[in-house]
GROMACS .gro file of C-alpha atoms in nm:
model
  328
    1MET     CA    1   0.246  -5.991  -3.660
    2SER     CA    2   0.565  -5.790  -3.621
    3SER     CA    3   0.375  -5.462  -3.669
    4LEU     CA    4   0.142  -5.551  -3.384
    5THR     CA    5   0.443  -5.624  -3.160
    6SER     CA    6   0.599  -5.296  -3.242
    7THR     CA    7   0.292  -5.097  -3.135
    8SER     CA    8   0.250  -5.261  -2.796
    9THR     CA    9   0.293  -5.032  -2.493
   10THR     CA   10   0.447  -5.315  -2.283
   11THR     CA   11   0.822  -5.302  -2.258
   12ARG     CA   12   1.075  -5.573  -2.219
   13SER     CA   13   1.069  -5.512  -1.848
   14GLY     CA   14   0.684  -5.579  -1.842
   15ALA     CA   15   0.598  -5.242  -1.696
   16PRO     CA   16   0.331  -5.059  -1.912
   17GLY     CA   17   0.393  -4.698  -2.000
   18THR     CA   18   0.770  -4.704  -1.939
   19THR     CA   19   1.059  -4.629  -2.177
   20GLY     CA   20   1.250  -4.896  -2.351
   21THR     CA   21   1.515  -4.872  -2.077
   22GLY     CA   22   1.245  -4.945  -1.815
   23ARG     CA   23   1.260  -4.582  -1.672
   24LEU     CA   24   0.961  -4.368  -1.620
   25PRO     CA   25   0.938  -4.062  -1.852
   26GLN     CA   26   1.051  -3.752  -1.663
   27LEU     CA   27   0.774  -3.497  -1.602
   28ARG     CA   28   0.846  -3.133  -1.683
   29ARG     CA   29   0.791  -2.890  -1.404
   30PRO     CA   30   0.658  -2.530  -1.462
   31LEU     CA   31   0.932  -2.408  -1.248
   32ASN     CA   32   1.294  -2.519  -1.278
   33GLY     CA   33   1.628  -2.490  -1.086
   34MET     CA   34   1.661  -2.226  -0.828
   35THR     CA   35   1.318  -2.082  -0.889
   36TRP     CA   36   1.157  -2.422  -0.829
   37LEU     CA   37   1.363  -2.458  -0.517
   38VAL     CA   38   1.277  -2.125  -0.366
   39TRP     CA   39   0.908  -2.163  -0.440
   40ARG     CA   40   0.904  -2.510  -0.278
   41GLN     CA   41   1.084  -2.387   0.023
   42HIS     CA   42   0.856  -2.094   0.083
   43ARG     CA   43   0.536  -2.215  -0.085
   44ALA     CA   44   0.339  -2.241   0.241
   45VAL     CA   45   0.376  -1.875   0.323
   46PHE     CA   46   0.352  -1.776  -0.047
   47TRP     CA   47   0.015  -1.953  -0.082
   48SER     CA   48  -0.099  -1.827   0.250
   49VAL     CA   49  -0.043  -1.463   0.145
   50LEU     CA   50  -0.209  -1.520  -0.196
   51GLY     CA   51  -0.497  -1.711  -0.042
   52ALA     CA   52  -0.572  -1.445   0.231
   53SER     CA   53  -0.554  -1.166  -0.033
   54ALA     CA   54  -0.802  -1.358  -0.259
   55LEU     CA   55  -1.047  -1.403   0.035
   56ALA     CA   56  -1.007  -1.031   0.120
   57VAL     CA   57  -1.075  -0.938  -0.240
   58ALA     CA   58  -1.379  -1.160  -0.256
   59PHE     CA   59  -1.524  -1.001   0.054
   60ILE     CA   60  -1.462  -0.651  -0.082
   61VAL     CA   61  -1.626  -0.735  -0.412
   62LEU     CA   62  -1.919  -0.889  -0.230
   63GLN     CA   63  -1.967  -0.582  -0.003
   64ARG     CA   64  -1.931  -0.354  -0.303
   65SER     CA   65  -2.176  -0.541  -0.529
   66GLN     CA   66  -2.432  -0.530  -0.255
   67LEU     CA   67  -2.378  -0.157  -0.199
   68HIS     CA   68  -2.268  -0.212   0.157
   69THR     CA   69  -2.047   0.048   0.330
   70ALA     CA   70  -2.067  -0.060   0.694
   71GLY     CA   71  -1.745  -0.261   0.687
   72TYR     CA   72  -1.545  -0.001   0.501
   73GLY     CA   73  -1.366   0.128   0.820
   74PRO     CA   74  -1.253  -0.203   0.972
   75THR     CA   75  -1.142  -0.324   0.631
   76SER     CA   76  -0.942  -0.018   0.568
   77THR     CA   77  -0.777  -0.066   0.900
   78GLY     CA   78  -0.705  -0.429   0.825
   79LEU     CA   79  -0.548  -0.330   0.492
   80ARG     CA   80  -0.320  -0.082   0.670
   81LEU     CA   81  -0.190  -0.370   0.889
   82MET     CA   82  -0.110  -0.577   0.585
   83PRO     CA   83   0.243  -0.416   0.536
   84ILE     CA   84   0.316  -0.492   0.906
   85LEU     CA   85   0.218  -0.858   0.886
   86LEU     CA   86   0.399  -0.915   0.545
   87GLY     CA   87   0.716  -0.757   0.690
   88VAL     CA   88   0.702  -0.979   0.998
   89LEU     CA   89   0.584  -1.313   0.859
   90LEU     CA   90   0.734  -1.289   0.504
   91GLY     CA   91   1.024  -1.062   0.505
   92ALA     CA   92   1.202  -1.133   0.843
   93PRO     CA   93   1.222  -1.513   0.804
   94LEU     CA   94   1.309  -1.517   0.434
   95PHE     CA   95   1.678  -1.572   0.492
   96THR     CA   96   1.716  -1.628   0.874
   97GLY     CA   97   1.585  -1.989   0.854
   98ASP     CA   98   1.865  -2.074   0.594
   99LEU     CA   99   2.120  -1.904   0.815
  100GLU     CA  100   2.015  -2.081   1.134
  101ASN     CA  101   1.985  -2.433   0.987
  102GLY     CA  102   2.293  -2.416   0.757
  103THR     CA  103   2.103  -2.439   0.433
  104ALA     CA  104   2.274  -2.119   0.326
  105LYS     CA  105   2.612  -2.276   0.337
  106LEU     CA  106   2.478  -2.569   0.143
  107VAL     CA  107   2.339  -2.346  -0.131
  108VAL     CA  108   2.657  -2.148  -0.188
  109THR     CA  109   2.871  -2.470  -0.215
  110GLN     CA  110   2.669  -2.573  -0.510
  111SER     CA  111   2.686  -2.427  -0.857
  112MET     CA  112   2.444  -2.147  -0.779
  113SER     CA  113   2.604  -1.807  -0.690
  114ARG     CA  114   2.497  -1.599  -0.389
  115THR     CA  115   2.379  -1.328  -0.621
  116ARG     CA  116   2.143  -1.567  -0.808
  117TRP     CA  117   2.019  -1.707  -0.474
  118LEU     CA  118   1.947  -1.358  -0.355
  119THR     CA  119   1.794  -1.256  -0.675
  120THR     CA  120   1.559  -1.544  -0.710
  121LYS     CA  121   1.434  -1.525  -0.342
  122LEU     CA  122   1.385  -1.153  -0.354
  123ALA     CA  123   1.218  -1.165  -0.697
  124LEU     CA  124   0.969  -1.441  -0.607
  125THR     CA  125   0.888  -1.269  -0.281
  126ALA     CA  126   0.831  -0.937  -0.455
  127LEU     CA  127   0.613  -1.100  -0.714
  128VAL     CA  128   0.381  -1.248  -0.451
  129VAL     CA  129   0.374  -0.915  -0.257
  130VAL     CA  130   0.290  -0.718  -0.574
  131VAL     CA  131   0.020  -0.959  -0.704
  132SER     CA  132  -0.157  -0.958  -0.365
  133THR     CA  133  -0.133  -0.573  -0.294
  134VAL     CA  134  -0.236  -0.479  -0.647
  135ALA     CA  135  -0.554  -0.690  -0.626
  136LEU     CA  136  -0.642  -0.550  -0.291
  137SER     CA  137  -0.574  -0.198  -0.406
  138VAL     CA  138  -0.800  -0.223  -0.721
  139ALA     CA  139  -1.081  -0.395  -0.521
  140PHE     CA  140  -1.072  -0.145  -0.228
  141GLY     CA  141  -1.046   0.152  -0.462
  142TRP     CA  142  -1.365   0.020  -0.634
  143TRP     CA  143  -1.543  -0.012  -0.303
  144TRP     CA  144  -1.438   0.345  -0.201
  145THR     CA  145  -1.626   0.495  -0.505
  146LEU     CA  146  -1.949   0.401  -0.321
  147TYR     CA  147  -1.904   0.683  -0.080
  148ASP     CA  148  -2.109   0.989  -0.174
  149GLU     CA  149  -1.987   1.340  -0.207
  150SER     CA  150  -2.035   1.435   0.149
  151THR     CA  151  -1.763   1.191   0.265
  152ALA     CA  152  -1.531   1.227  -0.041
  153TRP     CA  153  -1.281   1.421   0.165
  154GLU     CA  154  -1.173   1.092   0.302
  155TRP     CA  155  -0.929   1.066   0.004
  156THR     CA  156  -0.680   1.285   0.207
  157SER     CA  157  -0.683   1.046   0.502
  158GLY     CA  158  -0.456   0.747   0.550
  159PRO     CA  159  -0.728   0.477   0.546
  160THR     CA  160  -0.809   0.581   0.188
  161PHE     CA  161  -0.506   0.735   0.052
  162ASP     CA  162  -0.270   0.452   0.175
  163ASN     CA  163  -0.500   0.167   0.055
  164THR     CA  164  -0.567   0.270  -0.299
  165GLY     CA  165  -0.349   0.328  -0.611
  166PRO     CA  166   0.017   0.240  -0.591
  167MET     CA  167   0.051   0.310  -0.224
  168PRO     CA  168  -0.034  -0.036  -0.092
  169VAL     CA  169   0.232  -0.188  -0.317
  170ALA     CA  170   0.502   0.068  -0.224
  171LEU     CA  171   0.433   0.035   0.151
  172ALA     CA  172   0.426  -0.349   0.148
  173LEU     CA  173   0.749  -0.375  -0.059
  174PHE     CA  174   0.936  -0.140   0.171
  175SER     CA  175   0.811  -0.322   0.481
  176VAL     CA  176   0.896  -0.663   0.343
  177PHE     CA  177   1.247  -0.579   0.216
  178GLY     CA  178   1.308  -0.391   0.533
  179GLY     CA  179   1.229  -0.702   0.720
  180VAL     CA  180   1.458  -0.909   0.498
  181ALA     CA  181   1.751  -0.677   0.571
  182ILE     CA  182   1.681  -0.689   0.945
  183GLY     CA  183   1.686  -1.060   0.907
  184VAL     CA  184   2.014  -1.106   0.728
  185VAL     CA  185   2.179  -0.863   0.974
  186LEU     CA  186   2.044  -1.021   1.306
  187ARG     CA  187   2.042  -1.381   1.163
  188ARG     CA  188   1.801  -1.516   1.414
  189THR     CA  189   1.434  -1.560   1.312
  190LEU     CA  190   1.254  -1.480   1.629
  191VAL     CA  191   1.459  -1.168   1.704
  192ALA     CA  192   1.436  -1.049   1.346
  193MET     CA  193   1.058  -1.086   1.351
  194VAL     CA  194   1.025  -0.879   1.674
  195VAL     CA  195   1.260  -0.607   1.553
  196THR     CA  196   1.070  -0.595   1.215
  197LEU     CA  197   0.744  -0.566   1.398
  198GLY     CA  198   0.876  -0.243   1.562
  199PHE     CA  199   1.025  -0.130   1.240
  200THR     CA  200   0.714  -0.169   1.028
  201VAL     CA  201   0.497   0.004   1.305
  202VAL     CA  202   0.747   0.297   1.304
  203VAL     CA  203   0.718   0.311   0.930
  204GLN     CA  204   0.334   0.342   0.945
  205ILE     CA  205   0.349   0.608   1.202
  206VAL     CA  206   0.617   0.814   1.024
  207TRP     CA  207   0.436   0.781   0.695
  208SER     CA  208   0.113   0.901   0.854
  209HIS     CA  209   0.296   1.210   0.988
  210PHE     CA  210   0.462   1.256   0.649
  211LEU     CA  211   0.133   1.238   0.464
  212ALA     CA  212  -0.040   1.482   0.690
  213HIS     CA  213   0.240   1.737   0.726
  214PHE     CA  214   0.433   1.724   0.411
  215LEU     CA  215   0.289   1.529   0.124
  216LEU     CA  216  -0.047   1.705   0.114
  217SER     CA  217   0.131   2.039   0.145
  218LEU     CA  218   0.272   1.979  -0.207
  219ALA     CA  219  -0.069   1.978  -0.363
  220ASP     CA  220  -0.183   2.287  -0.542
  221VAL     CA  221  -0.447   2.456  -0.328
  222VAL     CA  222  -0.747   2.597  -0.511
  223THR     CA  223  -0.925   2.905  -0.378
  224ILE     CA  224  -1.291   2.973  -0.433
  225THR     CA  225  -1.430   3.330  -0.358
  226THR     CA  226  -1.774   3.472  -0.365
  227ASN     CA  227  -1.908   3.830  -0.352
  228LYS     CA  228  -2.265   3.761  -0.247
  229GLY     CA  229  -2.221   3.829   0.128
  230VAL     CA  230  -2.242   3.585   0.419
  231THR     CA  231  -2.580   3.488   0.553
  232PHE     CA  232  -2.661   3.455   0.920
  233GLN     CA  233  -2.661   3.070   0.894
  234HIS     CA  234  -2.294   3.090   0.760
  235VAL     CA  235  -2.365   2.872   0.461
  236MET     CA  236  -2.040   2.812   0.278
  237PRO     CA  237  -2.023   2.800  -0.103
  238THR     CA  238  -2.058   2.452  -0.269
  239LEU     CA  239  -1.725   2.296  -0.339
  240PRO     CA  240  -1.667   2.056  -0.636
  241PRO     CA  241  -1.732   1.683  -0.574
  242GLY     CA  242  -1.448   1.526  -0.379
  243ALA     CA  243  -1.291   1.854  -0.260
  244HIS     CA  244  -1.117   1.865   0.065
  245ARG     CA  245  -1.135   2.181   0.279
  246VAL     CA  246  -0.777   2.250   0.356
  247ASN     CA  247  -0.767   2.417   0.698
  248TRP     CA  248  -1.070   2.513   0.884
  249SER     CA  249  -0.876   2.773   1.093
  250ASN     CA  250  -0.790   2.985   0.783
  251PRO     CA  251  -0.976   3.318   0.763
  252PRO     CA  252  -1.290   3.225   0.559
  253TYR     CA  253  -1.431   3.584   0.490
  254ILE     CA  254  -1.328   3.826   0.224
  255THR     CA  255  -1.364   4.208   0.220
  256SER     CA  256  -1.420   4.427  -0.077
  257ASP     CA  257  -1.045   4.521  -0.075
  258GLY     CA  258  -0.927   4.149  -0.065
  259LYS     CA  259  -0.849   4.127   0.301
  260LEU     CA  260  -0.934   3.793   0.487
  261LEU     CA  261  -1.123   3.798   0.813
  262GLY     CA  262  -1.151   3.500   1.050
  263TRP     CA  263  -1.445   3.291   1.186
  264GLY     CA  264  -1.499   3.511   1.483
  265THR     CA  265  -1.607   3.805   1.277
  266CYS     CA  266  -1.952   3.911   1.400
  267ASN     CA  267  -2.004   3.589   1.598
  268GLU     CA  268  -2.116   3.785   1.905
  269VAL     CA  269  -2.441   3.904   1.747
  270GLN     CA  270  -2.773   3.735   1.826
  271THR     CA  271  -3.007   3.827   1.549
  272GLU     CA  272  -2.996   3.816   1.167
  273GLN     CA  273  -3.037   4.192   1.134
  274ALA     CA  274  -2.750   4.264   1.368
  275HIS     CA  275  -2.536   4.013   1.176
  276GLU     CA  276  -2.597   4.183   0.855
  277LEU     CA  277  -2.511   4.516   1.000
  278CYS     CA  278  -2.195   4.396   1.164
  279MET     CA  279  -2.086   4.223   0.824
  280LYS     CA  280  -2.155   4.545   0.633
  281LYS     CA  281  -1.953   4.743   0.889
  282ALA     CA  282  -1.661   4.497   0.848
  283ASP     CA  283  -1.689   4.528   0.473
  284VAL     CA  284  -1.740   4.155   0.430
  285VAL     CA  285  -1.861   4.080   0.077
  286GLY     CA  286  -1.831   3.694   0.067
  287TRP     CA  287  -1.641   3.379   0.129
  288SER     CA  288  -1.277   3.276   0.058
  289VAL     CA  289  -1.233   2.893   0.082
  290ASP     CA  290  -0.919   2.692   0.009
  291TYR     CA  291  -0.955   2.322  -0.099
  292LEU     CA  292  -0.766   2.045  -0.262
  293PRO     CA  293  -0.947   1.895  -0.562
  294ILE     CA  294  -0.971   1.509  -0.586
  295SER     CA  295  -0.808   1.521  -0.930
  296GLN     CA  296  -0.467   1.561  -0.746
  297MET     CA  297  -0.499   1.238  -0.552
  298ASN     CA  298  -0.334   1.019  -0.802
  299GLY     CA  299  -0.037   1.230  -0.864
  300LEU     CA  300   0.025   1.260  -0.486
  301GLN     CA  301   0.003   0.882  -0.442
  302TRP     CA  302   0.258   0.819  -0.724
  303PHE     CA  303   0.492   1.084  -0.579
  304GLY     CA  304   0.459   0.918  -0.232
  305ALA     CA  305   0.503   0.570  -0.373
  306SER     CA  306   0.820   0.684  -0.559
  307ILE     CA  307   0.975   0.772  -0.237
  308LEU     CA  308   0.898   0.446  -0.072
  309LEU     CA  309   1.006   0.250  -0.385
  310ALA     CA  310   1.336   0.458  -0.394
  311LEU     CA  311   1.399   0.353  -0.022
  312THR     CA  312   1.319  -0.013  -0.115
  313ALA     CA  313   1.567   0.002  -0.395
  314ALA     CA  314   1.834   0.136  -0.142
  315VAL     CA  315   1.743  -0.162   0.091
  316THR     CA  316   1.785  -0.396  -0.199
  317ALA     CA  317   2.124  -0.266  -0.280
  318PHE     CA  318   2.225  -0.314   0.077
  319LEU     CA  319   2.111  -0.667   0.065
  320PHE     CA  320   2.318  -0.748  -0.229
  321PHE     CA  321   2.621  -0.573  -0.086
  322TRP     CA  322   2.585  -0.743   0.253
  323GLY     CA  323   2.478  -1.083   0.098
  324ARG     CA  324   2.778  -1.111  -0.132
  325LYS     CA  325   3.015  -1.078   0.151
  326ARG     CA  326   2.858  -1.177   0.492
  327LEU     CA  327   2.526  -1.363   0.416
  328VAL     CA  328   2.681  -1.707   0.494
   0.00000   0.00000   0.00000
């Protein structure tokens, strides 16, 4: 009889499933302490970012699996807006809400240090940004491989270069952390979001100029030459798959002694025979074409991403310097 009594789940207080003292067993949370607090505080925007990214990835995978390319342009444009949206909606309000409603003062009066508070908020935010952008980068890069060789030059343009590889991650992190820095300095959510909008737009414009006028100039230019003459139809030699013609204003014709002549050579003639005679008189023996091979794309992306990540690290250092003294 005593053994039956000892195995009963009913306690002395009469509440099934409670402990001997009448208290409910404490459930373990997957996140504890400051991490749980930060996640709970910002879970709405975190889940929104992750959910929107998941939907975008699903759309891209669907388009790619059905061999569709019609939505490539609008999707690439949407992905280029992602760093702007993340900076305005996630970065700028990250601390300003706490500063406006007094939560920041409450946090620092507890046992948690400002450094730990900053670290936890920034780390969780960075994790959400990295997970979202990596997924989108991989999916979009997979979709881009559908394009045939005739359009593979697109790898040098912003819509492709900035949306694949490490570039989306670096651009998004710099935009978000820049927005955070703007928020902690201005201390007003709405003002910080407006200023961050301008900041992230300028970042996109400056980066596009940097890509077109500096980053691509660091690539190793490959030159292909021929000595079989130039036909009346001006058919250029076939470049490797994915090659990008560097500059159409460069002199494309080469003479027997290695001199380069421009596009206007013999353009005034009207017949094929006259063209051949003119080319012979100009001593043109073939083509000289400069191009960038697609094999250099990944290296250029990592170089560009390293610049943006270095800037992000500098902004992060500023946040800790400012936050330890003037955040509250």
